PDB file of C-alpha atoms in Angstrom:
ATOM      1  CA  MET H   1     -19.403  -3.720  80.908  1.00  0.00           C
ATOM      2  CA  ARG H   2     -22.151  -5.463  79.129  1.00  0.00           C
ATOM      3  CA  MET H   3     -20.920  -6.307  75.587  1.00  0.00           C
ATOM      4  CA  VAL H   4     -22.202  -8.550  72.048  1.00  0.00           C
ATOM      5  CA  ILE H   5     -20.085  -9.836  69.572  1.00  0.00           C
ATOM      6  CA  CYS H   6     -20.591  -9.821  65.891  1.00  0.00           C
ATOM      7  CA  ASP H   7     -18.277 -11.843  63.553  1.00  0.00           C
ATOM      8  CA  ASP H   8     -18.789 -14.489  60.854  1.00  0.00           C
ATOM      9  CA  HIS H   9     -15.985 -15.839  61.376  1.00  0.00           C
ATOM     10  CA  ALA H  10     -16.927 -18.158  64.243  1.00  0.00           C
ATOM     11  CA  VAL H  11     -13.266 -19.187  66.161  1.00  0.00           C
ATOM     12  CA  PHE H  12     -11.991 -16.061  65.914  1.00  0.00           C
ATOM     13  CA  ALA H  13     -15.337 -14.469  67.216  1.00  0.00           C
ATOM     14  CA  GLU H  14     -15.496 -17.548  70.192  1.00  0.00           C
ATOM     15  CA  SER H  15     -12.002 -16.825  70.890  1.00  0.00           C
ATOM     16  CA  LEU H  16     -12.283 -12.957  71.563  1.00  0.00           C
ATOM     17  CA  SER H  17     -15.326 -13.780  73.773  1.00  0.00           C
ATOM     18  CA  LEU H  18     -13.564 -16.196  76.020  1.00  0.00           C
ATOM     19  CA  VAL H  19     -10.346 -13.065  76.621  1.00  0.00           C
ATOM     20  CA  LEU H  20     -12.710 -10.846  76.733  1.00  0.00           C
ATOM     21  CA  ALA H  21     -14.623 -12.496  79.722  1.00  0.00           C
ATOM     22  CA  ASP H  22     -11.346 -13.684  81.230  1.00  0.00           C
ATOM     23  CA  ALA H  23     -10.665 -10.123  81.440  1.00  0.00           C
ATOM     24  CA  GLY H  24     -13.893  -9.396  83.724  1.00  0.00           C
ATOM     25  CA  HIS H  25     -16.319  -8.423  80.832  1.00  0.00           C
ATOM     26  CA  THR H  26     -19.824 -10.001  80.319  1.00  0.00           C
ATOM     27  CA  VAL H  27     -20.464 -11.305  76.963  1.00  0.00           C
ATOM     28  CA  VAL H  28     -24.151 -11.464  76.329  1.00  0.00           C
ATOM     29  CA  GLY H  29     -24.054 -12.941  73.091  1.00  0.00           C
ATOM     30  CA  ILE H  30     -22.071 -13.779  70.290  1.00  0.00           C
ATOM     31  CA  ALA H  31     -24.133 -13.461  66.683  1.00  0.00           C
ATOM     32  CA  TYR H  32     -22.359 -14.234  63.092  1.00  0.00           C
ATOM     33  CA  SER H  33     -24.550 -12.049  61.039  1.00  0.00           C
ATOM     34  CA  PRO H  34     -26.141  -8.716  61.451  1.00  0.00           C
ATOM     35  CA  ALA H  35     -29.757 -10.156  60.956  1.00  0.00           C
ATOM     36  CA  ASP H  36     -28.514 -12.066  63.476  1.00  0.00           C
ATOM     37  CA  VAL H  37     -27.205  -9.780  65.958  1.00  0.00           C
ATOM     38  CA  MET H  38     -30.626  -7.364  65.701  1.00  0.00           C
ATOM     39  CA  PRO H  39     -32.643  -9.822  68.475  1.00  0.00           C
ATOM     40  CA  LEU H  40     -29.817  -9.674  70.515  1.00  0.00           C
ATOM     41  CA  LEU H  41     -29.502  -6.571  70.533  1.00  0.00           C
ATOM     42  CA  ARG H  42     -33.198  -6.240  71.053  1.00  0.00           C
ATOM     43  CA  ILE H  43     -33.795  -8.465  73.759  1.00  0.00           C
ATOM     44  CA  ARG H  44     -29.800  -7.712  75.324  1.00  0.00           C
ATOM     45  CA  GLN H  45     -29.409  -4.218  75.425  1.00  0.00           C
ATOM     46  CA  PRO H  46     -25.685  -4.381  75.683  1.00  0.00           C
ATOM     47  CA  ASP H  47     -23.434  -1.402  76.231  1.00  0.00           C
ATOM     48  CA  VAL H  48     -20.915  -2.301  73.190  1.00  0.00           C
ATOM     49  CA  CYS H  49     -21.769  -4.382  70.547  1.00  0.00           C
ATOM     50  CA  LEU H  50     -18.086  -5.125  68.594  1.00  0.00           C
ATOM     51  CA  ILE H  51     -18.882  -6.005  64.672  1.00  0.00           C
ATOM     52  CA  ASP H  52     -16.989  -6.929  62.182  1.00  0.00           C
ATOM     53  CA  LEU H  53     -17.327  -4.853  58.831  1.00  0.00           C
ATOM     54  CA  GLN H  54     -17.099  -6.920  56.241  1.00  0.00           C
ATOM     55  CA  PHE H  55     -20.345 -10.013  55.755  1.00  0.00           C
ATOM     56  CA  PRO H  56     -20.824 -11.862  52.497  1.00  0.00           C
ATOM     57  CA  SER H  57     -23.308 -10.058  51.412  1.00  0.00           C
ATOM     58  CA  ASP H  58     -23.446  -6.929  52.990  1.00  0.00           C
ATOM     59  CA  THR H  59     -21.625  -4.555  55.695  1.00  0.00           C
ATOM     60  CA  ALA H  60     -21.935  -3.462  59.512  1.00  0.00           C
ATOM     61  CA  LEU H  61     -22.458   0.144  57.759  1.00  0.00           C
ATOM     62  CA  ASP H  62     -25.275  -1.107  55.616  1.00  0.00           C
ATOM     63  CA  TRP H  63     -27.164  -2.729  58.914  1.00  0.00           C
ATOM     64  CA  MET H  64     -25.638   0.452  60.810  1.00  0.00           C
ATOM     65  CA  PRO H  65     -29.698   2.833  61.345  1.00  0.00           C
ATOM     66  CA  ARG H  66     -31.190  -0.911  62.008  1.00  0.00           C
ATOM     67  CA  LEU H  67     -28.908  -1.872  64.927  1.00  0.00           C
ATOM     68  CA  ARG H  68     -28.697   1.401  66.731  1.00  0.00           C
ATOM     69  CA  ALA H  69     -32.233   1.134  66.280  1.00  0.00           C
ATOM     70  CA  ALA H  70     -32.483  -1.875  67.895  1.00  0.00           C
ATOM     71  CA  SER H  71     -30.872  -0.585  70.697  1.00  0.00           C
ATOM     72  CA  PRO H  72     -30.614   3.184  71.264  1.00  0.00           C
ATOM     73  CA  ARG H  73     -28.318   2.968  74.092  1.00  0.00           C
ATOM     74  CA  THR H  74     -25.867   0.406  72.794  1.00  0.00           C
ATOM     75  CA  LYS H  75     -22.076   1.642  71.730  1.00  0.00           C
ATOM     76  CA  PHE H  76     -20.738   0.339  67.912  1.00  0.00           C
ATOM     77  CA  VAL H  77     -17.398  -0.613  67.774  1.00  0.00           C
ATOM     78  CA  VAL H  78     -16.697  -1.844  64.340  1.00  0.00           C
ATOM     79  CA  LEU H  79     -13.861  -4.127  63.995  1.00  0.00           C
ATOM     80  CA  THR H  80     -12.016  -4.957  60.656  1.00  0.00           C
ATOM     81  CA  GLY H  81      -8.707  -5.959  58.766  1.00  0.00           C
ATOM     82  CA  PHE H  82      -8.583  -2.711  56.393  1.00  0.00           C
ATOM     83  CA  LEU H  83      -9.933   0.278  56.943  1.00  0.00           C
ATOM     84  CA  GLU H  84      -9.780   3.366  54.387  1.00  0.00           C
ATOM     85  CA  GLN H  85     -10.158   6.919  55.330  1.00  0.00           C
ATOM     86  CA  PRO H  86     -13.947   7.285  53.133  1.00  0.00           C
ATOM     87  CA  VAL H  87     -15.229   3.834  55.225  1.00  0.00           C
ATOM     88  CA  LEU H  88     -14.198   5.471  58.762  1.00  0.00           C
ATOM     89  CA  ASP H  89     -15.923   8.747  57.769  1.00  0.00           C
ATOM     90  CA  GLU H  90     -18.949   6.879  56.461  1.00  0.00           C
ATOM     91  CA  GLY H  91     -18.964   5.008  59.943  1.00  0.00           C
ATOM     92  CA  ILE H  92     -18.947   8.011  62.540  1.00  0.00           C
ATOM     93  CA  ALA H  93     -21.704  10.043  60.442  1.00  0.00           C
ATOM     94  CA  ALA H  94     -23.852   6.572  60.830  1.00  0.00           C
ATOM     95  CA  GLY H  95     -23.283   6.483  64.702  1.00  0.00           C
ATOM     96  CA  VAL H  96     -19.814   4.172  64.922  1.00  0.00           C
ATOM     97  CA  ARG H  97     -18.086   4.799  67.743  1.00  0.00           C
ATOM     98  CA  GLY H  98     -15.332   3.539  67.773  1.00  0.00           C
ATOM     99  CA  PHE H  99     -12.703   1.101  65.105  1.00  0.00           C
ATOM    100  CA  ALA H 100     -10.432  -1.818  66.182  1.00  0.00           C
ATOM    101  CA  HIS H 101      -7.944  -3.230  63.775  1.00  0.00           C
ATOM    102  CA  LYS H 102      -7.856  -6.631  63.595  1.00  0.00           C
ATOM    103  CA  GLY H 103      -4.555  -6.817  63.363  1.00  0.00           C
ATOM    104  CA  GLN H 104      -4.104  -5.089  67.344  1.00  0.00           C
ATOM    105  CA  GLN H 105      -3.627  -7.357  70.115  1.00  0.00           C
ATOM    106  CA  ALA H 106      -6.888  -8.320  72.381  1.00  0.00           C
ATOM    107  CA  GLY H 107      -5.797  -6.204  75.411  1.00  0.00           C
ATOM    108  CA  ASP H 108      -5.825  -3.709  72.719  1.00  0.00           C
ATOM    109  CA  ILE H 109      -9.098  -4.047  71.102  1.00  0.00           C
ATOM    110  CA  LEU H 110     -10.504  -4.541  74.832  1.00  0.00           C
ATOM    111  CA  ALA H 111      -8.806  -1.002  74.785  1.00  0.00           C
ATOM    112  CA  VAL H 112     -10.520   0.101  72.672  1.00  0.00           C
ATOM    113  CA  LEU H 113     -14.203  -0.923  73.735  1.00  0.00           C
ATOM    114  CA  ARG H 114     -13.163   0.727  77.180  1.00  0.00           C
ATOM    115  CA  ARG H 115     -12.640   4.090  75.871  1.00  0.00           C
ATOM    116  CA  VAL H 116     -15.629   3.447  73.384  1.00  0.00           C
ATOM    117  CA  ALA H 117     -17.933   2.753  76.730  1.00  0.00           C
ATOM    118  CA  ASP H 118     -16.414   5.449  78.633  1.00  0.00           C
ATOM    119  CA  GLY H 119     -17.877   8.427  76.421  1.00  0.00           C
ATOM    120  CA  GLU H 120     -14.713   8.655  73.828  1.00  0.00           C
ATOM    121  CA  VAL H 121     -15.154   8.685  69.807  1.00  0.00           C
ATOM    122  CA  VAL H 122     -11.752   6.240  69.155  1.00  0.00           C
ATOM    123  CA  THR H 123     -10.747   5.620  65.563  1.00  0.00           C
ATOM    124  CA  ASP H 124      -6.972   6.476  65.788  1.00  0.00           C
ATOM    125  CA  GLN H 125      -6.263   2.754  66.528  1.00  0.00           C
ATOM    126  CA  ALA H 126      -7.315   1.289  62.973  1.00  0.00           C
ATOM    127  CA  VAL H 127      -5.956   4.334  60.796  1.00  0.00           C
ATOM    128  CA  ARG H 128      -2.232   3.867  62.457  1.00  0.00           C
ATOM    129  CA  ARG H 129      -2.807   0.284  62.251  1.00  0.00           C
ATOM    130  CA  SER H 130      -4.682  -0.406  58.518  1.00  0.00           C
ATOM    131  CA  GLY H 131      -3.360  -1.934  55.650  1.00  0.00           C
ATOM    132  CA  THR H 132      -2.199  -5.755  56.070  1.00  0.00           C
ATOM    133  CA  ARG H 133       0.951  -6.819  57.896  1.00  0.00           C
ATOM    134  CA  PRO H 134       3.769  -6.829  55.706  1.00  0.00           C
ATOM    135  CA  ARG H 135       4.628 -10.584  54.508  1.00  0.00           C
ATOM    136  CA  SER H 136       8.602 -10.525  56.319  1.00  0.00           C
ATOM    137  CA  GLN H 137       7.067 -10.360  59.753  1.00  0.00           C
ATOM    138  CA  ALA H 138       4.568 -12.777  59.580  1.00  0.00           C
ATOM    139  CA  GLN H 139       7.627 -15.008  58.549  1.00  0.00           C
ATOM    140  CA  GLN H 140       9.967 -13.801  60.919  1.00  0.00           C
ATOM    141  CA  VAL H 141       7.389 -14.839  63.441  1.00  0.00           C
ATOM    142  CA  ALA H 142       6.674 -18.180  61.393  1.00  0.00           C
ATOM    143  CA  ARG H 143      10.494 -19.432  61.214  1.00  0.00           C
ATOM    144  CA  PHE H 144      10.464 -19.406  65.405  1.00  0.00           C
ATOM    145  CA  LEU H 145       7.979 -22.793  64.267  1.00  0.00           C
ATOM    146  CA  THR H 146       8.756 -25.914  63.760  1.00  0.00           C
ATOM    147  CA  PRO H 147       6.639 -27.776  60.767  1.00  0.00           C
ATOM    148  CA  ARG H 148       4.520 -29.823  63.547  1.00  0.00           C
ATOM    149  CA  GLU H 149       3.865 -26.602  65.777  1.00  0.00           C
ATOM    150  CA  ARG H 150       2.504 -25.003  62.372  1.00  0.00           C
ATOM    151  CA  GLU H 151       0.288 -27.603  62.161  1.00  0.00           C
ATOM    152  CA  VAL H 152      -0.918 -27.321  65.648  1.00  0.00           C
ATOM    153  CA  LEU H 153      -1.442 -23.457  64.916  1.00  0.00           C
ATOM    154  CA  THR H 154      -4.335 -24.186  62.000  1.00  0.00           C
ATOM    155  CA  ARG H 155      -6.216 -26.891  64.023  1.00  0.00           C
ATOM    156  CA  LEU H 156      -6.108 -24.558  66.824  1.00  0.00           C
ATOM    157  CA  ALA H 157      -7.695 -21.530  64.216  1.00  0.00           C
ATOM    158  CA  ARG H 158     -10.421 -23.921  63.166  1.00  0.00           C
ATOM    159  CA  GLY H 159     -11.744 -24.665  66.492  1.00  0.00           C
ATOM    160  CA  GLU H 160      -9.739 -28.490  67.285  1.00  0.00           C
ATOM    161  CA  SER H 161      -9.382 -29.835  70.747  1.00  0.00           C
ATOM    162  CA  THR H 162      -6.552 -30.876  72.088  1.00  0.00           C
ATOM    163  CA  GLN H 163      -8.202 -35.035  71.671  1.00  0.00           C
ATOM    164  CA  ALA H 164      -8.775 -33.912  68.498  1.00  0.00           C
ATOM    165  CA  LEU H 165      -5.599 -32.854  67.811  1.00  0.00           C
ATOM    166  CA  ALA H 166      -3.836 -35.699  69.111  1.00  0.00           C
ATOM    167  CA  LYS H 167      -6.125 -38.288  67.001  1.00  0.00           C
ATOM    168  CA  ALA H 168      -5.440 -36.291  63.682  1.00  0.00           C
ATOM    169  CA  MET H 169      -1.648 -36.517  64.392  1.00  0.00           C
ATOM    170  CA  GLY H 170      -1.095 -39.782  65.541  1.00  0.00           C
ATOM    171  CA  VAL H 171       0.075 -39.069  68.884  1.00  0.00           C
ATOM    172  CA  THR H 172      -0.582 -39.328  72.358  1.00  0.00           C
ATOM    173  CA  ARG H 173      -2.625 -36.202  74.140  1.00  0.00           C
ATOM    174  CA  SER H 174       0.016 -35.368  76.044  1.00  0.00           C
ATOM    175  CA  THR H 175       2.722 -35.200  73.173  1.00  0.00           C
ATOM    176  CA  ALA H 176      -0.709 -32.846  71.963  1.00  0.00           C
ATOM    177  CA  ARG H 177      -0.572 -30.813  74.593  1.00  0.00           C
ATOM    178  CA  SER H 178       3.224 -30.659  75.213  1.00  0.00           C
ATOM    179  CA  HIS H 179       3.185 -29.063  71.766  1.00  0.00           C
ATOM    180  CA  VAL H 180       0.606 -27.192  72.196  1.00  0.00           C
ATOM    181  CA  GLN H 181       2.508 -25.389  75.081  1.00  0.00           C
ATOM    182  CA  SER H 182       5.630 -25.191  72.566  1.00  0.00           C
ATOM    183  CA  VAL H 183       3.160 -22.682  70.565  1.00  0.00           C
ATOM    184  CA  LEU H 184       2.003 -21.014  73.396  1.00  0.00           C
ATOM    185  CA  SER H 185       5.471 -20.867  74.769  1.00  0.00           C
ATOM    186  CA  LYS H 186       6.446 -18.946  71.289  1.00  0.00           C
ATOM    187  CA  LEU H 187       3.749 -17.015  70.576  1.00  0.00           C
ATOM    188  CA  GLY H 188       4.207 -15.136  73.770  1.00  0.00           C
ATOM    189  CA  VAL H 189       0.197 -16.107  75.409  1.00  0.00           C
ATOM    190  CA  HIS H 190      -1.028 -18.046  77.631  1.00  0.00           C
ATOM    191  CA  SER H 191      -4.214 -19.755  76.392  1.00  0.00           C
ATOM    192  CA  GLN H 192      -5.120 -21.748  72.832  1.00  0.00           C
ATOM    193  CA  ARG H 193      -7.578 -18.708  72.596  1.00  0.00           C
ATOM    194  CA  GLU H 194      -4.987 -16.269  72.706  1.00  0.00           C
ATOM    195  CA  ALA H 195      -3.190 -18.116  70.516  1.00  0.00           C
ATOM    196  CA  VAL H 196      -5.617 -17.822  67.545  1.00  0.00           C
ATOM    197  CA  ILE H 197      -5.904 -14.530  68.112  1.00  0.00           C
ATOM    198  CA  GLU H 198      -2.113 -13.957  68.083  1.00  0.00           C
ATOM    199  CA  ALA H 199      -1.642 -15.908  64.740  1.00  0.00           C
ATOM    200  CA  ALA H 200      -4.224 -13.994  63.060  1.00  0.00           C
ATOM    201  CA  ARG H 201      -2.531 -10.570  64.524  1.00  0.00           C
ATOM    202  CA  HIS H 202       1.032 -11.714  62.694  1.00  0.00           C
ATOM    203  CA  GLY H 203      -1.039 -13.031  59.869  1.00  0.00           C
ATOM    204  CA  LEU H 204       0.429 -16.953  60.276  1.00  0.00           C
ATOM    205  CA  VAL H 205      -2.846 -17.933  59.731  1.00  0.00           C
ATOM    206  CA  SER H 206      -6.603 -17.279  58.217  1.00  0.00           C
ATOM    207  CA  VAL H 207      -9.650 -16.927  60.950  1.00  0.00           C
ATOM    208  CA  GLU H 208     -11.795 -18.169  58.508  1.00  0.00           C
ATOM    209  CA  THR H 209     -10.409 -21.346  56.746  1.00  0.00           C
ATOM    210  CA  GLY H 210      -7.646 -21.775  59.359  1.00  0.00           C
ATOM    211  CA  GLU H 211      -4.888 -22.144  56.216  1.00  0.00           C
ATOM    212  CA  TRP H 212      -0.930 -21.585  56.931  1.00  0.00           C
ATOM    213  CA  LEU H 213      -0.918 -18.014  55.602  1.00  0.00           C
ATOM    214  CA  ALA H 214       2.998 -17.417  56.135  1.00  0.00           C
ATOM    215  CA  GLY H 215       4.643 -19.502  53.660  1.00  0.00           C
TER     216      GLY H 215
END
């Protein structure tokens, strides 16, 4: 499956891209606005385009006629943190083939993409998961992380490397790697990019700013 990702949250988009690539799919491009994704669609003609719903000045639905015209065979999946039924109805009417929720695990988002690629119209995941994750649940996850591990997680969400982590925290690279590994273990993931996605899923950090959200 050949895919394009369009999301103005760069760390989230790039992390998800790597997870999808690890699953054996080809991400042929990443864009950070609907205007920027237009040439990618025309040139690459992907099977699926995963696009965020909200952008600073407009929405993916505002762009949908132009996006579909740029790549008529591409199937569009809208990614959102919150979805109301009228928006879902508008999206389906505009030609969106599926909705995925930012609160889902990367594997669940991939499952939506696969179902859409196979010809389904997928709305059940977004509706069932719409709304924000309860803060108490985020706090339950957060309480297993030490203050140092929380700092590591916020820095990972900002896209910092292990070397940058070590320098900012005043520790050796070996110690920084140890902190990172501890975070991965507690979140039940195997890579830094998965940690960022999982942290966003649990409402621990903001993928936009890297800010700690869980109190």
